[in-house]
Amino acid sequence: MYSQGLIGADSRTGESEEFLEAFQKRIDAEEKIEPKDAMPEGYRRTLIRQIGQHAHSEIVGMLPEGNWITRAPSLKRKAALLAKVQDEGGHGLYLYAAAETLGVSREQMTEELHSGRAKYSSIFNYPTLSWADIGAIGWLVDGAAIMNQIPLCRCSFGPYARAMIRICKEESFHQRQGYEIMLTLCRGTPEQKEMAQDALNRFWWPALMMFGPHDKDSAHSEQSMKWKIKRFSNDQLRQKFIDATVPQAEYLGLSVPDPDLRWDPELNDGKGGYRHGEIDWDEFWRVVKGDGVMNRDRIAARRKAWEEGAWVREAALAHAEKRKAAMAAAE
Amino acid sequence: MKDENLFNALIELADDHSILCHRLGEWCGHAPILEEDLALTNMALDLIGTARNLYTYAAEIEGRGRSEDDLAYLRNERQFRNLLMVERPNGDFAHTMLRQLFFAAFMEPYWQAALESRDETLRGIAGKALKEMGYHIRHAGEWVIRLGDGTEESAERMQAAMEALHIYVDELFHSSPAAEAAAKAGLLPERGALRTAWLENITPILAEARLELPEAPNPQIGGRAGLHGEDLGHILCEMQYLQRSHPGATW
């Protein structure tokens, strides 16, 4: 999800050459940058944007999966899905907290999500149409997220890197769980296998798009790589994901919906890898810019929860004030 | 079957937990603050854990090779035995929290008493659930207080929740013939005996929340006889849809 975190990022920065050089030295020495350290404004802004969008992705990502909680096909699956969606909420909470160390509030970030100024991963603008989609999301979407996030564990910004370590552990559990759902479906009835194939057909390309535009079209990547916010390019990570995932699809007995997919022994410095067909970037930008099937519904759902919860938050504040006043009076 | 009364009494309890879990699950991703998305899911997870233990044990008592999922997913509305309270729609956050408090304030002394059961499996289930219900009382109770004694609007909403839900309280203390037989056999607690303990849990919270429990001269009772409101059928349609449309499939 998280290369897309850089979409809309503004890494321009106005500090002196001297300051920037000293900062770069720390980065190059693999020192972690901590919240109270001096940092270029562009670095701070880029991170706020990326971590905020990462957090939003976790929160919006609760919706497509939450869509199947009440229809999960067994008690065991229902419990696992509840726990998974809860984990995503927990990741959101961590990440908001990490972004807050950079001087932005959760309310501000929430407002940006609701107004459409902040983005979240395009993948969550696709609907979950069958139970197999819950498997496919775990396998492909969490799988792609892990590819992006493992390098983020070494991100130059300390709080983000540390949050990623825990998040990656949980994501890799989710990924195995998703794959296991797919495996169960593929070993089940013909209808179940068809459900699994259909989910792969619908989620394969959007999962590849999660890594963001091709390197040549990725406007903000270069500065982020230099600052070690990002460690690998979009295309490198996408390639790693494809190479890891195609054999997994084969093991399931499913076909990857790309007629141009083929093994190329020359790829990856002669170690071999899969060449893939053309990604539909028109679709990608359409969805990023707000015209995917579910964009409007996702934001509407988040706003509805927020607006309908306003009286609850107000009451909690009012009660806390009353309690504080009562305690002060008692002293 | 080894003990038909125990089987039926376990099904009643399991259905309570499974249906309430289902309702809390509906909140996931839609709560007023992110922390509550996590807390509501936590409580839902506790409930489904207990439901699974109870269905599994019921299936074992029945001894006909049915699984927890057969019991949860392949019975219809009239065969469900849950309390009417747990199937009520979530309503607003005030409704959900008050319902949770009412339920947990009963189940906590229930599981406490079940620690004395003659049945070892039930003692085990009770020990785990007891701690969880203590947390549910605290969490829901704190919200009932905050909302009851928060703003004018929240107090009104809390009052509305009380008016809507208090008519389902009495059913907590009723026993079906099966539950009564299980209580007589020393397997499960006597529900009617827990009214005082329930009130002890509720009263300080309601006082702090500036709420009163109204009298309910005509309480709503019927879940244990499979006589539900219209909501349960819709819950089951959603919950059972995959199991029903793919008979015999493994998930």
Coordinates of C-alpha atoms in Angstrom, one line a residue:
Chain A
M1 CA 0.0 0.0 0.0
Y2 CA 2.8 2.1 1.0
S3 CA 4.7 3.2 -2.1
Q4 CA 1.4 4.9 -2.8
G5 CA 2.0 6.6 0.5
L6 CA 4.3 9.0 -1.4
I7 CA 1.6 10.0 -3.8
G8 CA 1.0 13.7 -3.3
A9 CA 4.1 14.0 -1.1
D10 CA 6.0 17.3 -1.3
S11 CA 9.7 16.8 -0.5
R12 CA 10.8 20.4 -1.3
T13 CA 12.8 21.8 1.5
G14 CA 14.4 25.2 2.2
E15 CA 17.3 24.6 4.6
S16 CA 20.9 25.6 4.1
E17 CA 23.2 23.3 2.2
E18 CA 25.2 22.9 5.3
F19 CA 22.2 21.7 7.3
L20 CA 21.1 19.3 4.6
E21 CA 24.6 17.9 4.3
A22 CA 24.9 17.2 8.0
F23 CA 21.5 15.6 8.0
Q24 CA 22.4 13.4 5.0
K25 CA 25.5 12.3 6.8
R26 CA 23.5 11.0 9.6
I27 CA 21.2 9.2 7.2
D28 CA 24.2 7.7 5.3
A29 CA 25.6 6.5 8.6
E30 CA 22.3 4.7 9.2
E31 CA 21.5 6.7 12.3
K32 CA 17.9 6.7 13.2
I33 CA 16.2 10.1 13.1
E34 CA 14.1 10.6 16.2
P35 CA 11.1 13.0 16.6
K36 CA 13.0 15.7 18.6
D37 CA 16.0 15.7 16.2
A38 CA 16.5 18.6 13.7
M39 CA 15.3 17.5 10.3
P40 CA 14.6 19.1 6.9
E41 CA 11.0 20.3 6.5
G42 CA 10.7 18.3 3.4
Y43 CA 11.7 15.2 5.3
R44 CA 9.1 15.9 8.0
R45 CA 6.4 16.6 5.4
T46 CA 7.1 13.6 3.4
L47 CA 6.9 11.3 6.4
I48 CA 3.7 12.9 7.8
R49 CA 2.2 12.3 4.3
Q50 CA 3.4 8.8 4.1
I51 CA 2.8 7.6 7.6
G52 CA -0.6 9.3 7.6
Q53 CA -1.6 7.7 4.3
H54 CA -0.4 4.4 5.6
A55 CA -2.5 4.8 8.7
H56 CA -5.5 5.7 6.6
S57 CA -5.0 2.6 4.5
E58 CA -5.2 0.5 7.6
I59 CA -8.4 2.2 8.8
V60 CA -10.1 2.2 5.4
G61 CA -8.9 -1.4 4.9
M62 CA -11.0 -2.4 7.8
L63 CA -14.1 -1.8 5.7
P64 CA -13.8 -4.3 2.8
E65 CA -12.8 -7.1 5.3
G66 CA -15.3 -6.0 7.9
N67 CA -17.9 -6.5 5.1
W68 CA -17.6 -10.2 5.6
I69 CA -17.5 -10.5 9.4
T70 CA -21.2 -11.2 9.7
R71 CA -21.1 -13.6 6.8
A72 CA -17.9 -15.6 7.7
P73 CA -18.6 -19.2 7.0
S74 CA -17.6 -20.8 10.3
L75 CA -17.0 -19.7 13.9
K76 CA -13.3 -20.2 13.5
R77 CA -13.1 -18.0 10.4
K78 CA -15.3 -15.4 12.0
A79 CA -13.0 -15.2 15.1
A80 CA -9.9 -15.0 12.9
L81 CA -11.5 -12.3 10.7
L82 CA -12.5 -10.3 13.8
A83 CA -9.0 -10.6 15.1
K84 CA -7.5 -9.6 11.8
V85 CA -9.6 -6.5 11.3
Q86 CA -8.8 -5.6 14.9
D87 CA -5.1 -5.9 14.1
E88 CA -5.6 -3.5 11.2
G89 CA -7.2 -1.0 13.5
G90 CA -4.3 -1.4 15.9
H91 CA -1.9 -0.7 13.1
G92 CA -3.8 2.4 12.3
L93 CA -3.5 3.5 15.9
Y94 CA 0.2 2.9 16.0
L95 CA 0.8 4.7 12.8
Y96 CA -1.2 7.7 13.8
A97 CA 0.8 7.8 17.0
A98 CA 4.0 7.7 15.0
A99 CA 2.9 10.5 12.7
E100 CA 1.9 12.5 15.8
T101 CA 5.5 12.6 16.9
L102 CA 6.1 14.8 13.9
G103 CA 3.7 17.4 15.0
V104 CA 0.4 16.6 13.4
S105 CA -2.7 15.6 15.3
R106 CA -4.9 12.5 14.6
E107 CA -7.9 14.9 14.2
Q108 CA -6.0 16.8 11.4
M109 CA -5.1 13.6 9.7
T110 CA -8.7 12.3 10.0
E111 CA -10.0 15.5 8.6
E112 CA -7.7 15.2 5.6
L113 CA -8.9 11.7 4.9
H114 CA -12.5 12.7 5.1
S115 CA -12.0 15.7 2.8
G116 CA -10.1 13.7 0.2
R117 CA -6.9 15.6 0.6
A118 CA -5.1 12.6 2.0
K119 CA -5.1 9.3 0.1
Y120 CA -5.1 5.7 1.2
S121 CA -4.1 2.6 -0.7
S122 CA -6.1 2.3 -4.0
I123 CA -6.6 -1.5 -3.3
F124 CA -9.4 -0.7 -0.8
N125 CA -11.5 0.9 -3.4
Y126 CA -12.3 -2.5 -4.8
P127 CA -15.3 -4.4 -3.4
T128 CA -15.1 -7.7 -1.6
L129 CA -17.7 -9.7 -3.5
S130 CA -17.2 -13.2 -2.1
W131 CA -15.7 -15.0 0.8
A132 CA -12.7 -15.9 -1.4
D133 CA -11.9 -12.1 -1.5
I134 CA -11.0 -12.4 2.2
G135 CA -8.5 -15.1 1.3
A136 CA -7.2 -13.1 -1.6
I137 CA -6.8 -9.9 0.4
G138 CA -4.8 -11.8 3.0
W139 CA -2.7 -13.6 0.5
L140 CA -2.1 -10.8 -2.1
V141 CA -2.8 -7.5 -0.5
D142 CA -1.1 -8.3 2.8
G143 CA 1.6 -10.1 0.8
A144 CA 2.2 -6.9 -1.2
A145 CA 2.1 -4.8 1.9
I146 CA 4.8 -7.0 3.5
M147 CA 7.0 -6.6 0.5
N148 CA 6.7 -2.8 1.0
Q149 CA 6.9 -2.8 4.7
I150 CA 9.9 -5.1 5.4
P151 CA 12.3 -2.5 4.0
L152 CA 10.4 0.1 6.1
C153 CA 11.5 -1.6 9.2
R154 CA 14.9 0.0 8.3
C155 CA 13.4 3.4 7.5
S156 CA 15.5 6.3 8.7
F157 CA 12.7 7.6 10.9
G158 CA 12.9 5.7 14.2
P159 CA 9.2 5.7 15.3
Y160 CA 8.0 4.5 11.8
A161 CA 10.7 1.9 11.6
R162 CA 9.8 0.5 15.0
A163 CA 6.1 0.5 14.3
M164 CA 6.8 -1.5 11.2
I165 CA 8.6 -4.3 13.0
R166 CA 5.5 -5.2 14.9
I167 CA 3.2 -4.6 12.1
C168 CA 5.2 -6.8 9.7
K169 CA 5.0 -9.7 12.2
E170 CA 1.2 -9.4 12.3
E171 CA 0.9 -8.9 8.5
S172 CA 2.9 -12.0 7.8
F173 CA 0.5 -14.0 10.0
H174 CA -2.4 -12.5 8.1
Q175 CA -0.8 -13.4 4.8
R176 CA -0.5 -17.0 5.8
Q177 CA -4.0 -17.0 7.1
G178 CA -5.3 -15.6 3.8
Y179 CA -3.3 -18.2 1.8
E180 CA -4.8 -20.9 4.0
I181 CA -8.3 -19.7 3.2
M182 CA -7.4 -19.9 -0.5
L183 CA -5.9 -23.4 -0.1
T184 CA -9.1 -24.6 1.7
L185 CA -11.2 -23.2 -1.1
C186 CA -9.0 -24.7 -3.8
R187 CA -9.2 -28.1 -2.2
G188 CA -13.0 -27.8 -1.7
T189 CA -15.9 -28.0 -4.1
P190 CA -15.8 -26.9 -7.7
E191 CA -17.8 -23.8 -6.7
Q192 CA -15.4 -22.9 -4.0
K193 CA -12.4 -23.2 -6.4
E194 CA -14.2 -21.1 -8.9
M195 CA -14.8 -18.5 -6.1
A196 CA -11.0 -18.5 -5.4
Q197 CA -10.1 -18.1 -9.1
D198 CA -12.5 -15.3 -9.5
A199 CA -11.0 -13.5 -6.5
L200 CA -7.5 -13.9 -7.9
N201 CA -8.7 -12.6 -11.3
R202 CA -10.1 -9.5 -9.6
F203 CA -7.3 -8.8 -7.1
W204 CA -4.2 -9.7 -9.1
W205 CA -3.8 -6.4 -11.1
P206 CA -4.9 -4.1 -8.3
A207 CA -2.4 -5.9 -6.0
L208 CA 0.4 -5.1 -8.5
M209 CA -0.8 -1.5 -8.6
M210 CA -0.2 -1.3 -4.8
F211 CA 3.5 -0.8 -5.5
G212 CA 2.7 2.5 -7.2
P213 CA 3.7 3.8 -10.6
H214 CA 6.7 2.6 -12.6
D215 CA 10.0 4.1 -11.4
K216 CA 10.3 6.3 -14.4
D217 CA 6.9 7.9 -13.5
S218 CA 7.3 8.0 -9.7
A219 CA 7.8 11.7 -9.0
H220 CA 8.9 11.6 -5.3
S221 CA 10.8 8.4 -5.1
E222 CA 14.3 9.7 -5.6
Q223 CA 14.4 12.1 -2.7
S224 CA 12.8 9.5 -0.5
M225 CA 15.4 6.9 -1.4
K226 CA 18.1 9.4 -0.6
W227 CA 16.6 10.0 2.8
K228 CA 16.2 6.3 3.3
I229 CA 12.5 6.6 3.9
K230 CA 12.2 4.2 1.0
R231 CA 14.9 1.5 0.3
F232 CA 13.7 -0.1 -2.9
S233 CA 12.1 1.2 -5.9
N234 CA 8.4 0.5 -6.8
D235 CA 9.4 -1.7 -9.7
Q236 CA 11.9 -3.7 -7.7
L237 CA 9.4 -4.4 -5.0
R238 CA 6.7 -5.3 -7.5
Q239 CA 9.1 -7.7 -9.2
K240 CA 9.9 -9.4 -5.8
F241 CA 6.2 -9.8 -5.2
I242 CA 5.4 -11.3 -8.5
D243 CA 8.4 -13.7 -8.2
A244 CA 7.2 -14.9 -4.8
T245 CA 3.5 -15.1 -5.6
V246 CA 3.3 -16.8 -9.0
P247 CA 4.6 -20.2 -7.6
Q248 CA 2.1 -19.8 -4.7
A249 CA -0.7 -19.5 -7.3
E250 CA 0.6 -22.5 -9.1
Y251 CA 0.5 -24.5 -5.9
L252 CA -3.1 -23.5 -5.4
G253 CA -3.9 -24.7 -8.9
L254 CA -5.0 -21.3 -9.9
S255 CA -4.0 -19.3 -13.0
V256 CA -2.7 -15.8 -12.8
P257 CA -4.8 -13.6 -15.1
D258 CA -2.0 -12.3 -17.2
P259 CA -1.6 -13.9 -20.6
D260 CA 1.8 -12.2 -21.0
L261 CA 3.3 -13.6 -17.8
R262 CA 6.4 -15.7 -18.6
W263 CA 9.6 -16.8 -16.9
D264 CA 12.7 -14.9 -18.0
P265 CA 16.0 -16.4 -16.9
E266 CA 17.7 -13.1 -17.6
L267 CA 15.7 -11.2 -15.0
N268 CA 17.0 -10.3 -11.6
D269 CA 20.7 -10.3 -12.7
G270 CA 20.4 -13.7 -14.3
K271 CA 18.7 -15.4 -11.4
G272 CA 15.5 -15.4 -13.4
G273 CA 12.1 -13.9 -12.7
Y274 CA 8.6 -13.4 -14.2
R275 CA 8.0 -10.8 -16.8
H276 CA 4.5 -9.5 -16.6
G277 CA 2.0 -7.9 -19.0
E278 CA 1.2 -4.2 -19.1
I279 CA -0.5 -2.8 -16.0
D280 CA -3.6 -0.7 -16.8
W281 CA -2.3 2.6 -15.4
D282 CA -5.4 4.4 -16.5
E283 CA -7.4 2.3 -14.1
F284 CA -4.8 2.9 -11.4
W285 CA -5.0 6.7 -11.7
R286 CA -8.8 6.6 -12.1
V287 CA -9.0 4.7 -8.8
V288 CA -6.4 6.9 -7.0
K289 CA -8.2 10.0 -8.1
G290 CA -11.5 8.8 -6.7
D291 CA -13.4 6.9 -9.4
G292 CA -13.0 3.3 -8.3
V293 CA -16.1 1.3 -7.5
M294 CA -15.9 1.9 -3.8
N295 CA -14.1 5.2 -3.3
R296 CA -17.2 7.2 -2.5
D297 CA -18.7 4.5 -0.3
R298 CA -15.4 4.1 1.7
I299 CA -15.2 7.8 2.5
A300 CA -18.9 8.0 3.2
A301 CA -18.6 5.1 5.6
R302 CA -15.7 6.7 7.4
R303 CA -17.4 10.1 7.6
K304 CA -20.6 8.5 8.8
A305 CA -18.8 6.7 11.6
W306 CA -17.1 10.0 12.5
E307 CA -20.1 12.2 12.3
E308 CA -22.5 9.8 14.1
G309 CA -19.9 9.3 16.8
A310 CA -19.4 13.0 17.4
W311 CA -21.9 13.1 20.3
V312 CA -20.1 10.2 21.9
R313 CA -16.7 11.9 21.8
E314 CA -18.3 15.2 23.0
A315 CA -19.9 13.3 25.9
A316 CA -16.6 11.7 26.8
L317 CA -14.9 15.1 26.9
A318 CA -17.8 16.7 28.9
H319 CA -17.7 13.9 31.4
A320 CA -14.0 14.1 31.8
E321 CA -14.3 17.9 32.5
K322 CA -17.1 17.2 35.1
R323 CA -14.9 14.6 36.8
K324 CA -11.9 16.9 36.8
A325 CA -14.0 19.7 38.3
A326 CA -15.5 17.4 41.0
M327 CA -12.0 16.2 41.9
A328 CA -10.7 19.8 42.1
A329 CA -13.7 20.7 44.3
A330 CA -13.0 17.8 46.6
E331 CA -9.4 18.7 47.2
Chain B
M1 CA -27.7 -38.4 24.2
K2 CA -25.9 -38.3 27.5
D3 CA -27.9 -35.4 29.0
E4 CA -30.5 -33.7 26.9
N5 CA -31.2 -31.0 29.5
L6 CA -27.5 -30.1 29.7
F7 CA -27.3 -30.0 25.9
N8 CA -30.3 -27.7 25.6
A9 CA -29.0 -25.4 28.4
L10 CA -25.6 -25.2 26.7
I11 CA -27.2 -24.3 23.4
E12 CA -29.1 -21.4 25.1
L13 CA -25.9 -20.0 26.5
A14 CA -23.9 -20.6 23.3
D15 CA -26.6 -18.8 21.2
D16 CA -26.6 -15.8 23.6
H17 CA -22.8 -15.4 23.1
S18 CA -22.8 -16.1 19.4
I19 CA -25.6 -13.7 18.6
L20 CA -24.2 -10.9 20.8
C21 CA -20.8 -11.4 19.1
H22 CA -22.5 -11.1 15.8
R23 CA -24.1 -7.8 16.8
L24 CA -20.8 -6.4 18.1
G25 CA -19.1 -7.5 14.9
E26 CA -21.4 -5.2 13.0
W27 CA -19.7 -2.3 14.6
C28 CA -16.3 -3.2 13.3
G29 CA -14.9 -0.2 11.3
H30 CA -17.9 2.0 12.2
A31 CA -17.3 2.9 15.9
P32 CA -17.2 6.5 17.2
I33 CA -13.4 6.3 17.8
L34 CA -10.8 4.0 16.7
E35 CA -10.1 2.8 20.2
E36 CA -13.7 1.6 20.3
D37 CA -13.3 -0.3 17.1
L38 CA -10.7 -2.3 18.9
A39 CA -12.6 -2.6 22.2
L40 CA -15.8 -3.8 20.5
T41 CA -13.9 -6.3 18.5
N42 CA -12.2 -7.5 21.7
M43 CA -15.5 -8.1 23.4
A44 CA -16.8 -9.8 20.2
L45 CA -13.8 -12.1 20.3
D46 CA -14.4 -13.0 23.9
L47 CA -18.0 -13.8 23.2
I48 CA -17.2 -16.0 20.2
G49 CA -14.6 -17.8 22.1
T50 CA -17.1 -18.7 24.8
A51 CA -19.7 -19.6 22.2
R52 CA -17.3 -22.0 20.5
N53 CA -16.4 -23.7 23.8
L54 CA -20.1 -24.1 24.6
Y55 CA -21.2 -25.4 21.2
T56 CA -18.3 -27.8 21.1
Y57 CA -19.2 -29.1 24.5
A58 CA -22.9 -29.3 23.6
A59 CA -22.0 -31.3 20.5
E60 CA -19.9 -33.6 22.6
I61 CA -22.8 -34.1 25.1
E62 CA -25.1 -34.8 22.2
G63 CA -22.8 -37.4 20.8
R64 CA -24.2 -37.4 17.3
G65 CA -21.1 -36.2 15.5
R66 CA -22.4 -32.6 15.0
S67 CA -19.7 -29.9 15.1
E68 CA -19.8 -26.4 16.6
D69 CA -20.5 -25.0 13.1
D70 CA -23.4 -27.5 12.6
L71 CA -25.0 -26.1 15.7
A72 CA -24.3 -22.4 14.9
Y73 CA -25.0 -22.4 11.2
L74 CA -27.6 -25.1 10.5
R75 CA -30.4 -24.4 12.9
N76 CA -33.3 -22.0 12.1
E77 CA -34.9 -19.1 14.0
R78 CA -37.3 -21.3 16.0
Q79 CA -34.4 -23.5 17.0
F80 CA -32.3 -20.6 18.3
R81 CA -32.6 -20.2 22.0
N82 CA -30.9 -16.9 22.7
L83 CA -32.2 -14.1 24.9
L84 CA -34.2 -11.5 23.1
M85 CA -31.9 -8.8 24.4
V86 CA -28.8 -10.0 22.4
E87 CA -30.6 -10.0 19.1
R88 CA -31.8 -6.4 19.4
P89 CA -30.3 -4.2 16.7
N90 CA -27.3 -2.2 17.8
G91 CA -29.0 1.1 17.7
D92 CA -26.7 3.9 18.7
F93 CA -23.5 3.5 20.8
A94 CA -25.6 4.1 24.0
H95 CA -27.9 1.1 23.2
T96 CA -24.9 -1.1 22.4
M97 CA -23.1 -0.2 25.6
L98 CA -26.1 -0.6 27.8
R99 CA -27.0 -3.9 26.3
Q100 CA -23.4 -5.1 26.9
L101 CA -23.5 -3.9 30.5
F102 CA -26.8 -5.7 31.2
F103 CA -25.6 -8.9 29.7
A104 CA -22.1 -8.9 31.3
A105 CA -23.5 -7.8 34.7
F106 CA -25.5 -11.1 34.6
M107 CA -22.9 -13.4 33.1
E108 CA -20.2 -12.4 35.6
P109 CA -22.0 -13.7 38.7
Y110 CA -23.3 -16.6 36.5
W111 CA -19.8 -17.8 35.6
Q112 CA -18.7 -17.0 39.2
A113 CA -21.3 -19.5 40.4
A114 CA -20.5 -21.9 37.6
L115 CA -17.0 -22.3 39.2
E116 CA -18.8 -24.6 41.6
S117 CA -20.3 -26.8 38.9
R118 CA -20.0 -30.5 39.3
D119 CA -18.8 -30.6 35.7
E120 CA -15.1 -30.0 35.1
T121 CA -15.4 -28.7 31.5
L122 CA -18.0 -26.1 32.6
R123 CA -15.7 -25.0 35.4
G124 CA -13.0 -24.4 32.9
I125 CA -15.3 -22.5 30.5
A126 CA -16.5 -20.4 33.5
G127 CA -13.0 -19.6 34.7
K128 CA -12.0 -18.0 31.4
A129 CA -15.3 -16.2 30.7
L130 CA -15.5 -14.8 34.3
K131 CA -12.5 -12.6 33.8
E132 CA -13.7 -11.4 30.4
M133 CA -17.1 -10.5 31.8
G134 CA -15.4 -8.4 34.5
Y135 CA -13.7 -6.5 31.7
H136 CA -17.0 -6.1 29.8
I137 CA -18.7 -4.6 32.8
R138 CA -15.9 -2.2 33.3
H139 CA -15.7 -1.1 29.8
A140 CA -19.4 -0.8 29.0
G141 CA -20.1 0.5 32.5
E142 CA -17.6 3.4 32.0
W143 CA -19.3 4.3 28.8
V144 CA -22.7 4.2 30.4
I145 CA -21.4 6.6 33.0
R146 CA -19.7 8.9 30.5
L147 CA -22.8 9.0 28.3
G148 CA -25.3 9.2 31.1
D149 CA -23.5 12.0 32.8
G150 CA -21.9 13.7 29.7
T151 CA -23.8 16.1 27.6
E152 CA -27.5 16.8 27.4
E153 CA -27.7 14.9 24.1
S154 CA -25.8 11.9 25.4
A155 CA -28.0 11.8 28.5
E156 CA -31.1 11.8 26.4
R157 CA -29.7 9.0 24.2
M158 CA -28.7 7.0 27.3
Q159 CA -32.2 7.4 28.7
A160 CA -33.7 6.3 25.3
A161 CA -31.5 3.2 25.4
M162 CA -32.7 2.4 28.9
E163 CA -36.3 2.7 27.9
A164 CA -35.8 0.5 24.9
L165 CA -33.8 -2.2 26.7
H166 CA -35.1 -2.5 30.2
I167 CA -38.0 -4.7 29.1
Y168 CA -35.5 -7.4 28.1
V169 CA -33.8 -7.6 31.5
D170 CA -36.2 -9.9 33.2
E171 CA -35.6 -12.7 30.7
L172 CA -32.0 -12.9 32.1
F173 CA -33.4 -14.4 35.3
H174 CA -35.8 -16.9 33.7
S175 CA -34.9 -20.5 33.4
S176 CA -36.1 -22.9 30.7
P177 CA -37.0 -26.3 31.9
A178 CA -33.7 -27.6 30.6
A179 CA -31.7 -24.9 32.4
E180 CA -33.6 -25.6 35.6
A181 CA -32.9 -29.3 35.3
A182 CA -29.2 -28.5 34.7
A183 CA -29.2 -26.3 37.8
K184 CA -30.9 -28.9 39.9
A185 CA -28.2 -31.4 38.8
G186 CA -25.6 -29.0 40.1
L187 CA -24.2 -28.5 36.6
L188 CA -25.1 -24.9 35.9
P189 CA -26.2 -22.0 38.2
E190 CA -29.8 -21.2 39.0
R191 CA -30.5 -18.1 37.0
G192 CA -33.2 -16.7 39.2
A193 CA -30.9 -16.6 42.1
L194 CA -28.6 -14.0 40.4
R195 CA -30.9 -11.0 40.5
T196 CA -29.2 -9.5 43.6
A197 CA -25.8 -10.0 42.2
W198 CA -26.9 -8.4 38.9
L199 CA -28.3 -5.4 40.7
E200 CA -25.1 -5.1 42.8
N201 CA -23.2 -4.8 39.5
I202 CA -25.6 -2.4 37.9
T203 CA -26.7 -0.1 40.7
P204 CA -23.5 1.9 41.4
I205 CA -23.0 2.4 37.6
L206 CA -26.5 3.6 37.0
A207 CA -26.3 5.9 40.0
E208 CA -23.1 7.5 38.6
A209 CA -24.7 7.7 35.2
R210 CA -27.8 9.4 36.7
L211 CA -30.0 6.7 35.3
E212 CA -32.8 4.7 36.8
L213 CA -33.9 1.2 35.9
P214 CA -37.7 1.6 35.2
E215 CA -40.2 -1.1 36.3
A216 CA -41.1 -3.5 33.5
P217 CA -44.6 -4.8 34.3
N218 CA -44.7 -6.6 31.0
P219 CA -41.2 -7.8 30.3
Q220 CA -40.4 -9.4 26.9
I221 CA -39.7 -13.1 27.3
G222 CA -39.6 -15.9 24.7
G223 CA -36.1 -16.5 23.4
R224 CA -35.6 -19.8 25.3
A225 CA -38.8 -21.1 23.6
G226 CA -37.5 -20.0 20.2
L227 CA -40.0 -17.2 20.1
H228 CA -38.0 -14.3 18.8
G229 CA -38.5 -10.8 17.4
E230 CA -38.2 -10.3 13.6
D231 CA -34.5 -9.4 13.8
L232 CA -33.1 -12.8 14.5
G233 CA -34.2 -14.2 11.1
H234 CA -32.2 -11.5 9.4
I235 CA -29.1 -12.2 11.5
L236 CA -29.3 -15.8 10.6
C237 CA -29.8 -15.1 6.9
E238 CA -26.5 -13.3 6.9
M239 CA -24.6 -15.5 9.3
Q240 CA -25.7 -18.8 7.7
Y241 CA -25.7 -17.9 4.1
L242 CA -22.5 -19.6 3.0
Q243 CA -23.1 -22.8 5.0
R244 CA -26.6 -23.0 3.6
S245 CA -25.7 -22.3 0.0
H246 CA -22.8 -24.7 -0.1
P247 CA -24.1 -27.7 1.9
G248 CA -21.3 -29.9 3.2
A249 CA -18.4 -27.7 2.1
T250 CA -15.4 -27.2 4.2
W251 CA -14.3 -23.6 4.9

